[in-house]
mmCIF file of C-alpha atoms in Angstrom:
data_model
loop_
_atom_site.group_PDB
_atom_site.id
_atom_site.type_symbol
_atom_site.label_atom_id
_atom_site.label_comp_id
_atom_site.label_asym_id
_atom_site.label_seq_id
_atom_site.Cartn_x
_atom_site.Cartn_y
_atom_site.Cartn_z
ATOM 1 C CA MET A 28 -38.967 -144.104 143.473
ATOM 2 C CA ASP A 29 -40.589 -147.520 143.054
ATOM 3 C CA ILE A 30 -44.275 -147.788 142.633
ATOM 4 C CA LEU A 31 -46.468 -150.826 143.267
ATOM 5 C CA PRO A 32 -49.788 -150.528 141.000
ATOM 6 C CA SER A 33 -51.707 -152.025 143.987
ATOM 7 C CA ASP A 34 -50.675 -149.087 146.098
ATOM 8 C CA LEU A 35 -52.078 -146.799 143.782
ATOM 9 C CA SER A 36 -56.195 -146.056 142.937
ATOM 10 C CA VAL A 37 -57.066 -146.395 139.484
ATOM 11 C CA ARG A 38 -57.200 -142.781 138.729
ATOM 12 C CA ARG A 39 -53.509 -142.369 140.196
ATOM 13 C CA LEU A 40 -52.388 -145.123 138.267
ATOM 14 C CA TYR A 41 -54.029 -144.031 134.925
ATOM 15 C CA GLU A 42 -52.487 -140.702 135.433
ATOM 16 C CA ALA A 43 -49.064 -142.253 135.882
ATOM 17 C CA MET A 44 -49.263 -144.474 132.943
ATOM 18 C CA THR A 45 -50.798 -141.913 130.587
ATOM 19 C CA ALA A 46 -47.582 -139.741 131.508
ATOM 20 C CA ILE A 47 -45.272 -142.171 130.897
ATOM 21 C CA ILE A 48 -46.489 -144.095 127.920
ATOM 22 C CA THR A 49 -45.827 -141.400 125.412
ATOM 23 C CA PRO A 50 -46.843 -140.131 122.712
ATOM 24 C CA ARG A 51 -49.815 -142.286 122.015
ATOM 25 C CA PRO A 52 -51.502 -142.288 118.676
ATOM 26 C CA ILE A 53 -55.080 -141.789 118.570
ATOM 27 C CA ALA A 54 -57.949 -143.970 117.221
ATOM 28 C CA TRP A 55 -61.046 -142.033 116.335
ATOM 29 C CA VAL A 56 -63.334 -144.896 116.360
ATOM 30 C CA SER A 57 -66.608 -144.865 114.722
ATOM 31 C CA THR A 58 -69.382 -147.491 115.135
ATOM 32 C CA ILE A 59 -72.920 -148.009 114.723
ATOM 33 C CA ASP A 60 -75.720 -149.460 116.719
ATOM 34 C CA HIS A 61 -78.778 -151.682 115.579
ATOM 35 C CA GLU A 62 -80.947 -148.540 115.377
ATOM 36 C CA GLY A 63 -78.450 -146.903 112.786
ATOM 37 C CA VAL A 64 -77.037 -144.361 115.582
ATOM 38 C CA CYS A 65 -73.436 -143.650 115.002
ATOM 39 C CA ASN A 66 -70.783 -143.110 117.679
ATOM 40 C CA LEU A 67 -67.610 -141.529 117.310
ATOM 41 C CA ALA A 68 -64.859 -141.513 119.945
ATOM 42 C CA PRO A 69 -61.142 -141.176 120.459
ATOM 43 C CA TYR A 70 -58.946 -143.598 122.001
ATOM 44 C CA SER A 71 -55.273 -143.398 122.874
ATOM 45 C CA PHE A 72 -54.307 -146.769 124.160
ATOM 46 C CA PHE A 73 -54.129 -147.674 120.491
ATOM 47 C CA ASN A 74 -51.791 -149.353 118.012
ATOM 48 C CA GLY A 75 -51.092 -151.764 115.175
ATOM 49 C CA VAL A 76 -50.634 -155.470 115.856
ATOM 50 C CA GLY A 77 -49.313 -156.858 112.527
ATOM 51 C CA ALA A 78 -49.264 -156.795 108.730
ATOM 52 C CA ASN A 79 -50.161 -160.694 108.409
ATOM 53 C CA PRO A 80 -53.037 -160.589 109.116
ATOM 54 C CA PRO A 81 -53.331 -156.836 108.984
ATOM 55 C CA THR A 82 -54.537 -156.115 112.566
ATOM 56 C CA LEU A 83 -54.803 -153.267 115.174
ATOM 57 C CA MET A 84 -56.035 -153.172 118.784
ATOM 58 C CA PHE A 85 -57.371 -150.348 121.239
ATOM 59 C CA CYS A 86 -58.656 -150.477 124.670
ATOM 60 C CA PRO A 87 -61.728 -148.853 125.823
ATOM 61 C CA ALA A 88 -61.832 -148.514 129.460
ATOM 62 C CA ASN A 89 -65.319 -148.657 131.060
ATOM 63 C CA ARG A 90 -67.302 -145.844 132.071
ATOM 64 C CA ALA A 91 -67.153 -144.192 135.608
ATOM 65 C CA ASP A 92 -70.369 -146.347 136.375
ATOM 66 C CA GLY A 93 -68.560 -149.608 135.376
ATOM 67 C CA THR A 94 -70.615 -150.266 132.364
ATOM 68 C CA ALA A 95 -69.154 -150.503 128.775
ATOM 69 C CA LYS A 96 -68.672 -147.523 126.561
ATOM 70 C CA ASP A 97 -71.094 -147.258 123.464
ATOM 71 C CA THR A 98 -68.218 -147.957 121.074
ATOM 72 C CA LEU A 99 -67.515 -151.296 122.799
ATOM 73 C CA ALA A 100 -71.007 -152.121 123.232
ATOM 74 C CA ASN A 101 -71.566 -151.622 119.502
ATOM 75 C CA ILE A 102 -68.801 -153.599 118.458
ATOM 76 C CA ARG A 103 -69.567 -156.570 120.570
ATOM 77 C CA ALA A 104 -73.234 -156.558 118.907
ATOM 78 C CA ASN A 105 -72.194 -156.106 115.187
ATOM 79 C CA GLY A 106 -68.400 -156.936 115.153
ATOM 80 C CA GLN A 107 -67.492 -153.820 113.072
ATOM 81 C CA PHE A 108 -65.625 -150.634 113.717
ATOM 82 C CA VAL A 109 -63.515 -148.074 111.849
ATOM 83 C CA VAL A 110 -60.291 -146.511 112.959
ATOM 84 C CA ASN A 111 -59.985 -142.938 111.566
ATOM 85 C CA ILE A 112 -56.583 -141.233 112.055
ATOM 86 C CA VAL A 113 -56.485 -137.980 113.917
ATOM 87 C CA THR A 114 -54.613 -135.306 112.363
ATOM 88 C CA GLU A 115 -54.105 -131.590 113.678
ATOM 89 C CA GLU A 116 -56.925 -130.173 111.477
ATOM 90 C CA MET A 117 -59.414 -132.430 113.098
ATOM 91 C CA PHE A 118 -58.218 -131.878 116.767
ATOM 92 C CA GLY A 119 -61.370 -129.814 117.884
ATOM 93 C CA GLU A 120 -63.952 -132.313 116.572
ATOM 94 C CA MET A 121 -62.117 -135.311 117.968
ATOM 95 C CA LYS A 122 -61.621 -133.595 121.304
ATOM 96 C CA HIS A 123 -65.567 -132.449 121.428
ATOM 97 C CA SER A 124 -66.423 -136.200 120.428
ATOM 98 C CA ALA A 125 -64.717 -137.447 123.702
ATOM 99 C CA LEU A 126 -67.686 -136.146 125.667
ATOM 100 C CA GLU A 127 -70.008 -138.642 127.167
ATOM 101 C CA ILE A 128 -73.501 -138.295 125.754
ATOM 102 C CA PRO A 129 -76.714 -140.317 125.641
ATOM 103 C CA SER A 130 -76.644 -143.394 123.569
ATOM 104 C CA GLU A 131 -79.195 -142.336 121.254
ATOM 105 C CA GLU A 132 -77.519 -139.235 120.260
ATOM 106 C CA ASP A 133 -75.178 -139.192 117.249
ATOM 107 C CA GLU A 134 -71.538 -137.903 117.714
ATOM 108 C CA PHE A 135 -71.157 -136.921 114.194
ATOM 109 C CA THR A 136 -74.086 -134.757 114.323
ATOM 110 C CA LEU A 137 -73.148 -133.101 117.840
ATOM 111 C CA THR A 138 -69.679 -132.462 116.799
ATOM 112 C CA GLY A 139 -70.247 -131.443 113.243
ATOM 113 C CA THR A 140 -68.086 -134.039 111.897
ATOM 114 C CA GLN A 141 -68.834 -135.268 108.174
ATOM 115 C CA LYS A 142 -69.341 -138.831 107.628
ATOM 116 C CA THR A 143 -68.840 -140.938 104.510
ATOM 117 C CA PRO A 144 -70.176 -144.474 103.957
ATOM 118 C CA SER A 145 -67.493 -147.127 104.238
ATOM 119 C CA ALA A 146 -66.615 -149.504 101.596
ATOM 120 C CA ILE A 147 -67.066 -152.741 103.391
ATOM 121 C CA VAL A 148 -68.390 -152.330 106.997
ATOM 122 C CA ALA A 149 -71.574 -150.729 108.232
ATOM 123 C CA PRO A 150 -70.205 -147.776 110.347
ATOM 124 C CA PRO A 151 -69.229 -144.678 108.296
ATOM 125 C CA ARG A 152 -65.906 -143.509 108.297
ATOM 126 C CA VAL A 153 -64.986 -139.689 108.996
ATOM 127 C CA SER A 154 -64.729 -137.581 105.774
ATOM 128 C CA ASN A 155 -61.625 -136.250 104.604
ATOM 129 C CA VAL A 156 -59.206 -137.850 107.329
ATOM 130 C CA ALA A 157 -56.015 -138.777 106.139
ATOM 131 C CA ALA A 158 -56.523 -142.312 106.650
ATOM 132 C CA ALA A 159 -59.322 -144.807 107.732
ATOM 133 C CA MET A 160 -59.057 -148.283 108.471
ATOM 134 C CA GLU A 161 -62.484 -150.575 108.074
ATOM 135 C CA CYS A 162 -62.168 -153.285 110.818
ATOM 136 C CA GLU A 163 -63.976 -156.480 111.602
ATOM 137 C CA LEU A 164 -63.699 -157.850 115.135
ATOM 138 C CA LEU A 165 -61.222 -160.631 115.414
ATOM 139 C CA THR A 166 -61.111 -160.870 119.440
ATOM 140 C CA SER A 167 -62.047 -158.742 122.322
ATOM 141 C CA MET A 168 -60.992 -159.319 125.948
ATOM 142 C CA GLN A 169 -62.480 -157.911 129.210
ATOM 143 C CA LEU A 170 -59.218 -157.475 131.185
ATOM 144 C CA GLY A 171 -60.652 -155.438 134.080
ATOM 145 C CA VAL A 172 -64.081 -154.800 136.044
ATOM 146 C CA GLY A 173 -65.886 -151.637 137.459
ATOM 147 C CA PRO A 174 -64.996 -148.157 136.846
ATOM 148 C CA GLY A 175 -62.115 -147.628 134.292
ATOM 149 C CA GLY A 176 -62.029 -151.520 133.769
ATOM 150 C CA ALA A 177 -59.878 -152.344 130.659
ATOM 151 C CA ASN A 178 -61.044 -154.054 127.420
ATOM 152 C CA LEU A 179 -58.903 -155.112 124.710
ATOM 153 C CA VAL A 180 -60.220 -155.099 121.075
ATOM 154 C CA VAL A 181 -58.421 -156.528 118.105
ATOM 155 C CA GLY A 182 -59.799 -155.859 114.796
ATOM 156 C CA ARG A 183 -58.839 -157.114 111.181
ATOM 157 C CA ILE A 184 -58.324 -154.491 108.770
ATOM 158 C CA VAL A 185 -60.638 -155.064 105.771
ATOM 159 C CA SER A 186 -60.129 -151.952 104.022
ATOM 160 C CA VAL A 187 -57.902 -148.908 104.036
ATOM 161 C CA HIS A 188 -58.948 -145.404 102.706
ATOM 162 C CA LEU A 189 -56.193 -143.044 102.205
ATOM 163 C CA HIS A 190 -56.428 -139.471 101.146
ATOM 164 C CA ASP A 191 -54.920 -138.630 98.035
ATOM 165 C CA ASP A 192 -52.878 -135.925 99.573
ATOM 166 C CA THR A 193 -51.098 -138.358 101.864
ATOM 167 C CA LEU A 194 -49.438 -140.336 98.943
ATOM 168 C CA ASP A 195 -46.085 -139.586 97.025
ATOM 169 C CA ALA A 196 -45.497 -139.925 93.295
ATOM 170 C CA ASP A 197 -45.435 -143.869 93.545
ATOM 171 C CA GLY A 198 -48.706 -144.082 95.376
ATOM 172 C CA ARG A 199 -47.242 -144.812 98.707
ATOM 173 C CA VAL A 200 -47.882 -143.179 102.192
ATOM 174 C CA ASP A 201 -45.644 -140.363 102.696
ATOM 175 C CA PRO A 202 -45.494 -139.862 106.547
ATOM 176 C CA GLU A 203 -44.202 -136.366 105.985
ATOM 177 C CA LYS A 204 -47.879 -135.587 104.578
ATOM 178 C CA ILE A 205 -49.779 -136.904 107.669
ATOM 179 C CA ALA A 206 -50.012 -134.177 110.324
ATOM 180 C CA THR A 207 -50.879 -136.663 113.051
ATOM 181 C CA ILE A 208 -51.027 -135.885 116.718
ATOM 182 C CA GLY A 209 -50.385 -137.968 119.685
ATOM 183 C CA ARG A 210 -51.505 -137.914 123.328
ATOM 184 C CA MET A 211 -49.466 -136.975 126.247
ATOM 185 C CA GLY A 212 -49.980 -136.910 129.746
ATOM 186 C CA GLY A 213 -52.826 -135.223 131.304
ATOM 187 C CA PRO A 214 -55.010 -132.755 128.959
ATOM 188 C CA ARG A 215 -51.934 -132.387 126.945
ATOM 189 C CA TYR A 216 -51.152 -133.326 123.012
ATOM 190 C CA THR A 217 -48.265 -133.128 120.969
ATOM 191 C CA LYS A 218 -47.594 -132.640 117.062
ATOM 192 C CA THR A 219 -45.383 -134.665 114.902
ATOM 193 C CA HIS A 220 -43.736 -132.297 112.647
ATOM 194 C CA GLU A 221 -40.079 -132.563 113.936
ATOM 195 C CA ARG A 222 -38.712 -135.913 112.958
ATOM 196 C CA PHE A 223 -35.231 -137.571 112.733
ATOM 197 C CA GLU A 224 -33.478 -140.728 111.553
#
């Protein structure tokens, strides 16, 4: 079957893309607004861009009413964010943080997620994550408008926090020690225990 994106609704197209583009790593993004209220939300249209300069990207879609989510609004306002890497033990808190709540409410408090001050940027990171990358906004681009409209955010990584439990004897990251999860189609997720070369 061949599909023309123009023949599908945004919802149907989203369902098809998220079922095909799998597994997707999850960026658990923390930001802060001008009043000091913290925001925490997961995004699975996320990946690394390159190591020179160290950059990553994620794509927050607009809300159902077509407005920017708090994550994007905060980044546009102050140019800083933290990408926290989601592992199995953080799944419940991460999923709970995906709920839309009023801007004046703090998702860290709502979900019971502990926060730790970042080394360089203003937004805090999630405590005890395997890895967290503090970022400064390099560029952002509005790709779509209206409900579900896509936005691209590219951040330069200015500091990386690694939990000691993720390191090998030489101080390098051991991928076998990071039990990341990935997003699949629909409401499903996957674990990353089974690996091969």
